[in-house]
Coordinates of C-alpha atoms in Angstrom, one line a residue:
Chain E
M1 CA -34.0 13.1 13.7
A2 CA -34.9 10.4 11.2
I3 CA -34.3 11.0 7.5
D4 CA -35.6 9.4 4.3
E5 CA -34.5 9.5 0.7
R6 CA -35.7 13.1 0.3
M7 CA -33.0 14.1 2.8
E8 CA -35.1 17.0 4.2
G9 CA -33.3 19.1 6.8
I10 CA -29.8 18.1 5.6
E11 CA -27.6 21.2 5.0
A12 CA -24.3 19.6 4.1
V13 CA -23.3 16.2 2.6
F14 CA -20.0 14.5 2.6
L15 CA -19.7 12.3 -0.4
D16 CA -17.4 9.4 -0.9
L17 CA -16.1 9.3 -4.5
D18 CA -15.2 5.8 -5.8
G19 CA -18.2 3.6 -5.6
T20 CA -20.5 6.5 -4.7
I21 CA -20.0 9.2 -7.4
Y22 CA -18.0 7.3 -9.9
L23 CA -16.8 3.8 -10.4
G24 CA -13.2 3.8 -11.7
G25 CA -13.4 6.1 -14.7
E26 CA -17.3 6.3 -15.1
L27 CA -19.9 8.4 -13.4
I28 CA -22.5 6.4 -11.4
E29 CA -25.8 6.8 -13.3
G30 CA -27.7 9.8 -12.0
A31 CA -24.8 11.2 -9.9
S32 CA -24.6 14.4 -11.9
E33 CA -28.3 15.1 -11.6
F34 CA -28.1 14.3 -7.8
L35 CA -25.4 16.9 -7.4
D36 CA -27.6 19.4 -9.4
R37 CA -30.5 18.7 -7.0
L38 CA -28.2 19.4 -3.9
D39 CA -27.0 22.6 -5.5
H40 CA -30.6 23.7 -6.3
R41 CA -31.6 23.1 -2.7
G42 CA -28.6 25.0 -1.4
V43 CA -27.0 21.9 0.3
K44 CA -23.3 22.2 0.6
R45 CA -21.4 19.2 -0.7
F46 CA -17.9 17.9 0.0
F47 CA -16.0 15.1 -1.7
L48 CA -14.1 12.7 0.5
S49 CA -11.4 10.2 -0.3
N50 CA -8.9 8.1 1.6
N51 CA -6.9 7.7 -1.6
S52 CA -3.8 9.7 -0.8
S53 CA -2.1 8.8 -4.1
R54 CA -3.7 11.8 -5.7
S55 CA -3.4 15.5 -4.8
V56 CA -6.4 17.8 -4.5
S57 CA -5.5 19.3 -8.0
Q58 CA -5.5 15.8 -9.4
Y59 CA -8.9 15.1 -8.0
L60 CA -10.3 18.4 -9.3
R61 CA -9.0 17.5 -12.8
K62 CA -10.6 14.1 -12.6
L63 CA -14.0 15.6 -11.4
T64 CA -13.9 18.2 -14.1
R65 CA -13.2 15.5 -16.7
L66 CA -16.3 13.7 -15.4
G67 CA -18.4 16.9 -15.8
I68 CA -18.3 17.8 -12.1
P69 CA -16.6 21.1 -11.6
A70 CA -15.6 21.5 -8.0
R71 CA -13.7 23.9 -5.8
E72 CA -10.5 23.1 -4.0
E73 CA -12.1 23.5 -0.6
E74 CA -14.8 21.0 -1.5
V75 CA -12.2 18.1 -1.6
L76 CA -11.3 16.5 1.7
L77 CA -8.6 13.9 1.5
S78 CA -7.1 11.6 4.1
T79 CA -4.0 13.6 3.4
H80 CA -5.7 16.7 4.9
D81 CA -6.5 14.7 8.1
L82 CA -2.8 13.6 8.1
L83 CA -1.6 17.2 7.7
N84 CA -3.7 18.3 10.6
W85 CA -2.4 15.5 12.7
L86 CA 1.2 16.3 11.8
E87 CA 0.7 20.0 12.6
A88 CA -1.0 19.2 15.9
E89 CA 2.0 17.0 16.8
G90 CA 4.5 19.7 15.7
I91 CA 6.0 17.4 13.1
D92 CA 7.6 19.1 10.1
D93 CA 10.5 16.8 9.3
T94 CA 9.3 13.6 7.7
F95 CA 10.4 10.8 5.4
L96 CA 7.5 10.2 3.0
V97 CA 6.6 6.9 1.4
G98 CA 4.0 8.3 -1.0
T99 CA 3.5 9.7 -4.5
Q100 CA 4.8 13.0 -5.8
G101 CA 1.3 14.5 -5.7
M102 CA 1.1 13.7 -2.0
G103 CA 4.6 15.0 -1.4
E104 CA 3.6 18.3 -3.0
M105 CA 0.6 18.7 -0.7
L106 CA 2.9 18.2 2.4
E107 CA 5.6 20.5 1.1
A108 CA 3.0 23.2 0.4
R109 CA 2.2 23.1 4.1
G110 CA 5.9 23.5 5.0
I111 CA 6.4 19.8 5.8
R112 CA 9.7 18.3 4.5
T113 CA 9.3 14.9 3.0
Q114 CA 12.9 13.8 2.4
S115 CA 14.4 14.7 5.8
K116 CA 17.6 12.9 6.8
S117 CA 16.5 13.1 10.5
P118 CA 12.7 12.6 10.2
Q119 CA 10.4 12.9 13.2
A120 CA 8.0 10.5 11.5
V121 CA 7.9 8.1 8.6
V122 CA 4.7 9.0 6.7
L123 CA 3.0 6.3 4.6
G124 CA 0.5 7.1 1.9
Y125 CA -0.9 5.1 -0.9
D126 CA 2.3 5.0 -2.9
T127 CA 1.7 4.0 -6.5
E128 CA 5.2 5.2 -7.3
I129 CA 6.9 2.8 -4.9
T130 CA 10.6 2.0 -5.2
Y131 CA 12.9 -0.3 -3.2
Q132 CA 14.9 2.6 -2.1
K133 CA 11.9 4.1 -0.4
L134 CA 11.0 0.8 1.3
S135 CA 14.6 0.4 2.4
D136 CA 15.1 4.0 3.7
A137 CA 11.7 3.8 5.6
S138 CA 12.7 0.5 7.1
M139 CA 16.0 2.0 8.2
Y140 CA 14.3 4.8 10.0
L141 CA 11.7 2.5 11.6
H142 CA 14.6 0.2 12.9
A143 CA 16.1 3.4 14.4
G144 CA 12.8 4.1 16.3
V145 CA 11.2 6.8 14.2
P146 CA 7.4 6.5 14.6
L147 CA 5.2 5.5 11.6
V148 CA 2.0 7.4 10.7
A149 CA -0.3 6.3 7.8
S150 CA -2.7 8.4 5.8
H151 CA -5.5 5.8 5.9
P152 CA -6.2 2.2 6.9
D153 CA -7.5 0.7 3.6
L154 CA -5.9 -2.7 2.8
V155 CA -6.7 -2.5 -0.9
C156 CA -7.8 0.0 -3.5
P157 CA -10.8 -1.4 -5.4
S158 CA -10.2 -2.1 -9.1
P159 CA -12.0 -4.1 -11.8
V160 CA -9.4 -6.9 -11.5
G161 CA -9.7 -7.1 -7.7
G162 CA -8.2 -5.0 -4.8
L163 CA -4.7 -3.6 -5.4
P164 CA -2.2 -3.1 -2.6
D165 CA -3.1 0.0 -0.6
V166 CA -1.7 1.5 2.6
G167 CA -2.7 -1.5 4.8
A168 CA -0.8 -3.9 2.6
Y169 CA 2.4 -1.7 2.9
L170 CA 1.8 -1.6 6.7
S171 CA 2.0 -5.5 6.6
L172 CA 5.2 -5.3 4.7
F173 CA 6.8 -2.8 7.2
E174 CA 5.5 -4.8 10.2
T175 CA 7.1 -8.0 8.8
T176 CA 10.3 -6.1 8.1
T177 CA 10.7 -4.1 11.3
G178 CA 8.1 -5.2 13.8
V179 CA 6.8 -1.6 13.8
R180 CA 3.1 -0.7 13.7
P181 CA 1.8 2.8 13.1
V182 CA 1.3 5.1 16.1
K183 CA -1.5 6.8 14.1
V184 CA -3.7 5.9 11.1
C185 CA -5.5 9.0 9.7
G186 CA -8.4 9.2 7.2
K187 CA -11.8 7.6 7.3
P188 CA -13.2 6.2 9.6
N189 CA -11.6 8.9 11.9
P190 CA -14.4 11.5 12.6
S191 CA -11.6 14.2 12.3
M192 CA -12.0 13.7 8.6
I193 CA -15.2 15.8 8.7
L194 CA -15.7 17.3 12.2
G195 CA -13.3 20.2 11.4
M196 CA -15.3 21.2 8.4
I197 CA -18.6 20.8 10.2
G198 CA -17.2 23.1 12.9
E199 CA -16.1 25.7 10.4
L200 CA -19.5 25.7 8.8
G201 CA -21.1 26.1 12.3
L202 CA -23.5 23.2 11.6
D203 CA -25.1 20.7 13.8
V204 CA -24.1 17.1 13.0
E205 CA -27.8 16.2 12.8
C206 CA -28.0 18.5 9.7
C207 CA -25.1 16.6 8.0
A208 CA -25.0 13.3 6.1
M209 CA -22.1 11.1 5.0
I210 CA -23.0 9.2 1.8
G211 CA -20.7 6.3 0.9
D212 CA -20.5 2.7 -0.3
S213 CA -18.2 1.3 2.5
I214 CA -19.6 0.2 5.8
Y215 CA -16.2 0.0 7.6
T216 CA -14.9 3.4 6.6
D217 CA -17.8 5.7 5.4
M218 CA -20.6 4.4 7.7
A219 CA -18.3 3.8 10.7
M220 CA -17.1 7.4 10.4
A221 CA -20.7 8.7 10.2
D222 CA -21.6 6.6 13.3
A223 CA -18.6 7.8 15.2
S224 CA -19.1 11.5 14.3
G225 CA -22.9 11.6 14.8
V226 CA -23.8 12.6 11.2
H227 CA -26.4 10.7 9.3
G228 CA -24.9 7.7 7.5
I229 CA -26.4 6.9 4.1
L230 CA -25.1 3.7 2.6
V231 CA -25.3 3.4 -1.2
L232 CA -25.2 -0.1 -2.8
S233 CA -23.5 1.1 -5.9
G234 CA -20.0 0.1 -4.8
E235 CA -18.4 -2.1 -2.2
A236 CA -21.1 -3.0 0.3
T237 CA -24.1 -5.3 -0.4
A238 CA -27.6 -5.2 1.2
E239 CA -26.4 -8.4 3.0
D240 CA -23.3 -6.7 4.4
A241 CA -25.6 -3.9 5.7
A242 CA -28.0 -6.4 7.3
T243 CA -25.3 -8.2 9.2
S244 CA -23.3 -5.0 10.3
N245 CA -23.3 -3.5 13.7
V246 CA -22.6 0.0 12.4
R247 CA -25.5 2.4 12.9
M248 CA -26.9 3.9 9.6
S249 CA -29.7 6.3 8.9
L250 CA -30.6 5.0 5.5
I251 CA -29.7 2.5 2.8
A252 CA -30.2 3.5 -0.9
P253 CA -29.5 1.7 -4.2
S254 CA -27.4 4.7 -5.3
V255 CA -27.3 8.5 -5.1
D256 CA -29.8 8.5 -8.0
S257 CA -32.7 7.9 -5.6
L258 CA -31.6 10.6 -3.1
C259 CA -32.7 14.2 -2.6
R260 CA -35.7 13.9 -4.9
Chain F
M1 CA 30.6 -39.7 12.3
A2 CA 31.6 -36.8 14.6
I3 CA 33.7 -34.0 13.2
D4 CA 35.8 -31.3 14.8
E5 CA 37.3 -28.1 13.4
R6 CA 39.8 -30.0 11.3
M7 CA 36.9 -31.3 9.3
E8 CA 38.6 -34.6 8.5
G9 CA 36.6 -36.9 6.2
I10 CA 34.7 -34.0 4.7
E11 CA 34.8 -34.1 0.9
A12 CA 32.4 -31.3 0.0
V13 CA 31.3 -28.1 1.8
F14 CA 28.3 -25.9 1.1
L15 CA 29.1 -22.4 2.1
D16 CA 26.7 -19.7 3.0
L17 CA 27.9 -16.3 1.7
D18 CA 26.7 -13.2 3.6
G19 CA 27.8 -13.5 7.3
T20 CA 30.0 -16.6 6.5
I21 CA 32.4 -15.7 3.7
Y22 CA 31.8 -11.9 3.6
L23 CA 29.9 -9.3 5.5
G24 CA 28.2 -6.9 3.1
G25 CA 31.2 -5.7 1.0
E26 CA 34.1 -7.1 3.1
L27 CA 35.6 -10.6 3.3
I28 CA 35.4 -12.2 6.7
E29 CA 39.0 -12.4 8.1
G30 CA 40.7 -15.6 7.1
A31 CA 38.0 -16.6 4.6
S32 CA 40.4 -16.5 1.7
E33 CA 43.0 -18.7 3.4
F34 CA 40.2 -21.1 4.5
L35 CA 39.2 -21.5 0.9
D36 CA 42.8 -22.1 0.0
R37 CA 43.0 -24.9 2.6
L38 CA 39.9 -26.6 1.2
D39 CA 41.4 -26.4 -2.2
H40 CA 44.7 -27.8 -1.1
R41 CA 43.0 -30.7 0.6
G42 CA 40.9 -31.4 -2.5
V43 CA 37.6 -30.6 -0.8
K44 CA 34.9 -29.4 -3.2
R45 CA 33.2 -26.1 -2.2
F46 CA 29.9 -24.6 -3.3
F47 CA 28.6 -21.2 -2.5
L48 CA 24.9 -21.0 -1.4
S49 CA 22.6 -18.0 -1.2
N50 CA 18.9 -17.4 -0.8
N51 CA 19.3 -13.9 -2.2
S52 CA 17.5 -14.2 -5.5
S53 CA 18.0 -10.5 -6.4
R54 CA 21.3 -11.4 -8.0
S55 CA 22.0 -13.8 -10.9
V56 CA 24.9 -16.3 -10.9
S57 CA 27.0 -14.0 -13.1
Q58 CA 26.4 -11.1 -10.6
Y59 CA 27.6 -13.4 -7.8
L60 CA 30.7 -14.5 -9.7
R61 CA 31.6 -10.9 -10.3
K62 CA 31.2 -10.1 -6.6
L63 CA 33.3 -13.1 -5.6
T64 CA 36.0 -12.2 -8.1
R65 CA 36.0 -8.6 -6.8
L66 CA 36.6 -10.0 -3.3
G67 CA 39.5 -12.1 -4.6
I68 CA 37.6 -15.4 -4.8
P69 CA 37.5 -16.7 -8.3
A70 CA 34.7 -19.2 -8.6
R71 CA 33.1 -21.2 -11.4
E72 CA 29.5 -21.0 -12.4
E73 CA 28.6 -24.5 -11.2
E74 CA 29.9 -23.7 -7.7
V75 CA 27.2 -21.1 -7.1
L76 CA 23.8 -22.6 -5.9
L77 CA 21.1 -20.0 -5.5
S78 CA 17.5 -20.3 -4.2
T79 CA 16.7 -19.4 -7.8
H80 CA 18.1 -22.8 -8.9
D81 CA 15.9 -24.6 -6.4
L82 CA 13.0 -22.6 -7.8
L83 CA 13.9 -23.4 -11.4
N84 CA 14.1 -27.2 -10.5
W85 CA 10.7 -26.9 -8.8
L86 CA 9.1 -25.1 -11.8
E87 CA 10.5 -27.7 -14.2
A88 CA 9.3 -30.6 -12.1
E89 CA 5.8 -29.0 -12.0
G90 CA 5.9 -28.4 -15.8
I91 CA 5.5 -24.6 -15.4
D92 CA 7.1 -22.5 -18.1
D93 CA 4.6 -19.5 -18.2
T94 CA 5.1 -17.3 -15.2
F95 CA 4.6 -13.7 -14.1
L96 CA 7.8 -12.7 -12.2
V97 CA 8.0 -10.2 -9.4
G98 CA 11.8 -10.1 -9.3
T99 CA 14.9 -8.4 -10.6
Q100 CA 16.1 -8.3 -14.1
G101 CA 19.0 -10.6 -13.1
M102 CA 16.6 -13.2 -11.8
G103 CA 14.5 -12.8 -14.9
E104 CA 17.5 -13.6 -17.1
M105 CA 18.2 -16.8 -15.2
L106 CA 14.5 -17.9 -15.7
E107 CA 14.4 -16.9 -19.4
A108 CA 17.7 -18.8 -20.0
R109 CA 16.0 -22.0 -18.9
G110 CA 13.1 -21.3 -21.2
I111 CA 10.7 -20.0 -18.6
R112 CA 8.7 -16.9 -19.7
T113 CA 8.5 -14.3 -17.0
Q114 CA 6.0 -11.8 -18.5
S115 CA 3.3 -14.2 -19.5
K116 CA -0.2 -12.8 -20.0
S117 CA -1.7 -16.2 -18.9
P118 CA 0.8 -17.4 -16.2
Q119 CA 0.7 -20.8 -14.6
A120 CA 2.3 -19.2 -11.5
V121 CA 3.2 -15.9 -10.0
V122 CA 6.9 -16.2 -9.1
L123 CA 8.2 -14.0 -6.2
G124 CA 11.9 -13.3 -5.8
Y125 CA 13.8 -10.8 -3.8
D126 CA 12.8 -7.8 -5.9
T127 CA 15.0 -4.8 -5.3
E128 CA 13.6 -3.3 -8.5
I129 CA 10.0 -3.4 -7.4
T130 CA 7.3 -1.2 -9.1
Y131 CA 3.7 -0.7 -8.3
Q132 CA 2.8 -2.1 -11.7
K133 CA 4.4 -5.4 -10.8
L134 CA 2.6 -5.4 -7.4
S135 CA -0.7 -4.7 -9.1
D136 CA -0.3 -7.2 -11.9
A137 CA 0.7 -9.9 -9.5
S138 CA -2.3 -9.1 -7.3
M139 CA -4.6 -9.4 -10.3
Y140 CA -3.3 -12.9 -11.1
L141 CA -3.5 -14.0 -7.5
H142 CA -7.1 -12.8 -7.3
A143 CA -7.7 -14.8 -10.4
G144 CA -6.5 -18.0 -8.7
V145 CA -3.0 -18.2 -10.2
P146 CA -0.8 -20.0 -7.5
L147 CA 2.1 -18.1 -5.9
V148 CA 5.6 -19.6 -5.5
A149 CA 8.5 -17.8 -3.7
S150 CA 12.2 -18.3 -4.1
H151 CA 13.0 -18.3 -0.4
P152 CA 11.4 -17.6 3.0
D153 CA 13.7 -14.8 4.4
L154 CA 11.7 -12.0 5.9
V155 CA 14.5 -9.5 5.7
C156 CA 17.9 -9.1 4.0
P157 CA 20.5 -8.2 6.7
S158 CA 22.1 -4.8 6.3
P159 CA 24.2 -2.5 8.5
V160 CA 21.1 -0.3 9.1
G161 CA 18.8 -3.2 10.0
G162 CA 16.9 -5.8 8.0
L163 CA 15.5 -4.6 4.7
P164 CA 12.3 -6.0 3.1
D165 CA 12.9 -9.4 1.6
V166 CA 10.6 -12.1 0.0
G167 CA 8.8 -12.7 3.3
A168 CA 7.9 -9.1 3.6
Y169 CA 6.4 -9.1 0.1
L170 CA 4.5 -12.3 1.0
S171 CA 2.9 -10.3 3.8
L172 CA 1.9 -7.6 1.4
F173 CA 0.4 -10.0 -1.0
E174 CA -1.5 -12.0 1.7
T175 CA -3.0 -8.7 3.0
T176 CA -3.9 -7.7 -0.5
T177 CA -5.3 -11.0 -1.8
G178 CA -5.5 -13.5 1.0
V179 CA -3.2 -15.7 -1.0
R180 CA -0.3 -17.6 0.6
P181 CA 2.4 -19.4 -1.5
V182 CA 1.9 -23.0 -2.5
K183 CA 5.7 -23.4 -2.4
V184 CA 8.6 -21.5 -0.8
C185 CA 12.0 -22.7 -2.3
G186 CA 15.6 -22.1 -1.1
K187 CA 17.2 -22.8 2.2
P188 CA 16.1 -24.6 4.5
N189 CA 14.8 -26.9 1.8
P190 CA 17.2 -29.9 1.5
S191 CA 16.6 -29.8 -2.2
M192 CA 19.0 -26.8 -2.3
I193 CA 21.9 -29.2 -1.9
L194 CA 20.7 -32.8 -2.2
G195 CA 20.7 -32.6 -6.0
M196 CA 24.3 -31.6 -6.1
I197 CA 25.3 -34.3 -3.5
G198 CA 23.6 -36.9 -5.7
E199 CA 25.4 -35.7 -8.8
L200 CA 28.7 -35.9 -7.0
G201 CA 27.9 -39.4 -5.8
L202 CA 28.8 -38.5 -2.2
D203 CA 27.4 -39.7 1.1
V204 CA 25.8 -36.9 3.2
E205 CA 28.1 -37.9 6.0
C206 CA 31.0 -36.6 3.9
C207 CA 29.4 -33.2 3.3
A208 CA 29.1 -30.1 5.5
M209 CA 27.0 -27.0 5.4
I210 CA 28.7 -24.0 6.9
G211 CA 26.6 -20.9 7.6
D212 CA 25.7 -18.2 10.1
S213 CA 21.9 -18.8 10.2
I214 CA 20.3 -21.4 12.4
Y215 CA 16.9 -21.3 10.9
T216 CA 18.0 -21.6 7.3
D217 CA 21.6 -23.0 7.1
M218 CA 21.6 -25.3 10.1
A219 CA 17.9 -26.3 9.6
M220 CA 18.8 -27.4 6.1
A221 CA 21.8 -29.3 7.3
D222 CA 19.7 -31.0 9.9
A223 CA 17.0 -31.9 7.4
S224 CA 19.3 -33.2 4.7
G225 CA 21.7 -35.2 7.0
V226 CA 24.9 -33.3 6.2
H227 CA 27.1 -31.9 9.0
G228 CA 25.9 -28.5 10.1
I229 CA 28.7 -26.1 11.1
L230 CA 27.5 -22.9 12.6
V231 CA 29.8 -19.9 12.4
L232 CA 29.3 -17.0 14.8
S233 CA 30.5 -14.4 12.3
G234 CA 27.1 -13.2 11.2
E235 CA 23.5 -13.6 12.3
A236 CA 23.4 -16.2 15.1
T237 CA 25.1 -15.8 18.5
A238 CA 26.4 -18.6 20.8
E239 CA 23.2 -18.0 22.9
D240 CA 21.0 -18.6 19.9
A241 CA 22.8 -21.8 19.3
A242 CA 22.5 -22.9 22.9
T243 CA 18.7 -22.4 23.0
S244 CA 18.0 -23.9 19.5
N245 CA 16.5 -27.3 18.9
V246 CA 18.3 -27.6 15.5
R247 CA 20.9 -30.4 15.4
M248 CA 24.4 -29.1 14.6
S249 CA 27.8 -30.9 14.3
L250 CA 30.0 -28.0 15.4
I251 CA 30.0 -24.3 16.3
A252 CA 33.0 -22.2 15.3
P253 CA 33.8 -18.5 15.7
S254 CA 34.3 -18.2 11.9
V255 CA 35.7 -20.1 9.0
D256 CA 39.1 -18.9 10.0
S257 CA 39.4 -21.7 12.6
L258 CA 38.2 -24.5 10.3
C259 CA 40.1 -27.1 8.2
R260 CA 43.4 -26.4 9.8

């Protein structure tokens, strides 16, 4: 099924946040009206983010502040993908290198984050890093405890250039211990959205992933079979899209032109 | 001039600390008596360390605690080599990723460490790291400010395995910004000791570097022309020494067998 900017036949959309719905602290022009159009047409919408430094509650507060009231179950974070992976592996004793917000999400699912005999070292986007955390994690990695990361992003976009994200910490740990992660969750893993699509009982052909990143958002759409709609309001340029091998259904200037 | 364990003809020794004089918090057996023998024979001694997380005062306190009273001018840190380099380059506005102790050493030489328009980002062994420092440094590196590091060590040895040192932070910054350092100071740069040898008016043949690391201590001895004496009380093993291309004058089990 081919789609155009009207997005006819789409019943659920997965929306990247930074670069797609907002840019830093400001809504993308027309994003609010776009969300109203989805709502009016009865299209379900989910907000996706690889940024594991914030908890769901923190995202809901940010969205509300920007005039987008959302429900808890509409926010899908790389942390959720990580939680599902930990549960599937039977891991509930971890040592977390991550923020307090991320720690609370893990603890709420019964996963210890300060274990003295961890089954895994869990790495999130830690904007509250300390040398003690780096040292303790290195000690466990030297001792053979496996490493799992919430997402692969090297940097978190910012107006002053990319800031160190999970991928940068992975480099630090590899240099220190020689250890690479056994698993990296989050986009572009199809597991970020396939669980929800299954729960909704939808066909992937009726779903779209809208985002500004080719190597996470569009790669995930490609791998999962949903329509990939690249918006040029963030990271990727039209040139990037033209030279990419990733399959996409559509390229739009921003969400402002969609679902009209 | 060849030398043996008696070290005849040696007028000044440069001593690595961790793994050579002490191991973590404990003196190496016989280290104190070895220092007494040097003193008795009138051999000058200097303590060298690449660990820029501590200031000279902090080193003097540690040495005193271990029963080795030393004078300020007897401690040569990678931070000194860095200070000399910064002065030679005419740099006095920096942004420091380093400890408070290191910051105090820079400020005492008139080098600003929190400049808003730095000429260099200076990276030391920062055991007081924060995400704010990582972010600010990344911002300056993105903007083209050059990076200089106090020493190249990837890890700092510890009983639980190596902990993240300057080299590990360099990996993080390269992943984040693509930037590599324009200069890495400290051992094995001959500048760590050649300045002092010049001040003393000594010939390099009358000086020895004693240390437990082949790739920093012995490589520096080789590059500077002083005698390299490898002790097997720390990092390097006899096997490492046998397979290394670095020129050394002598290999000893520890300082206990030297200068008798």
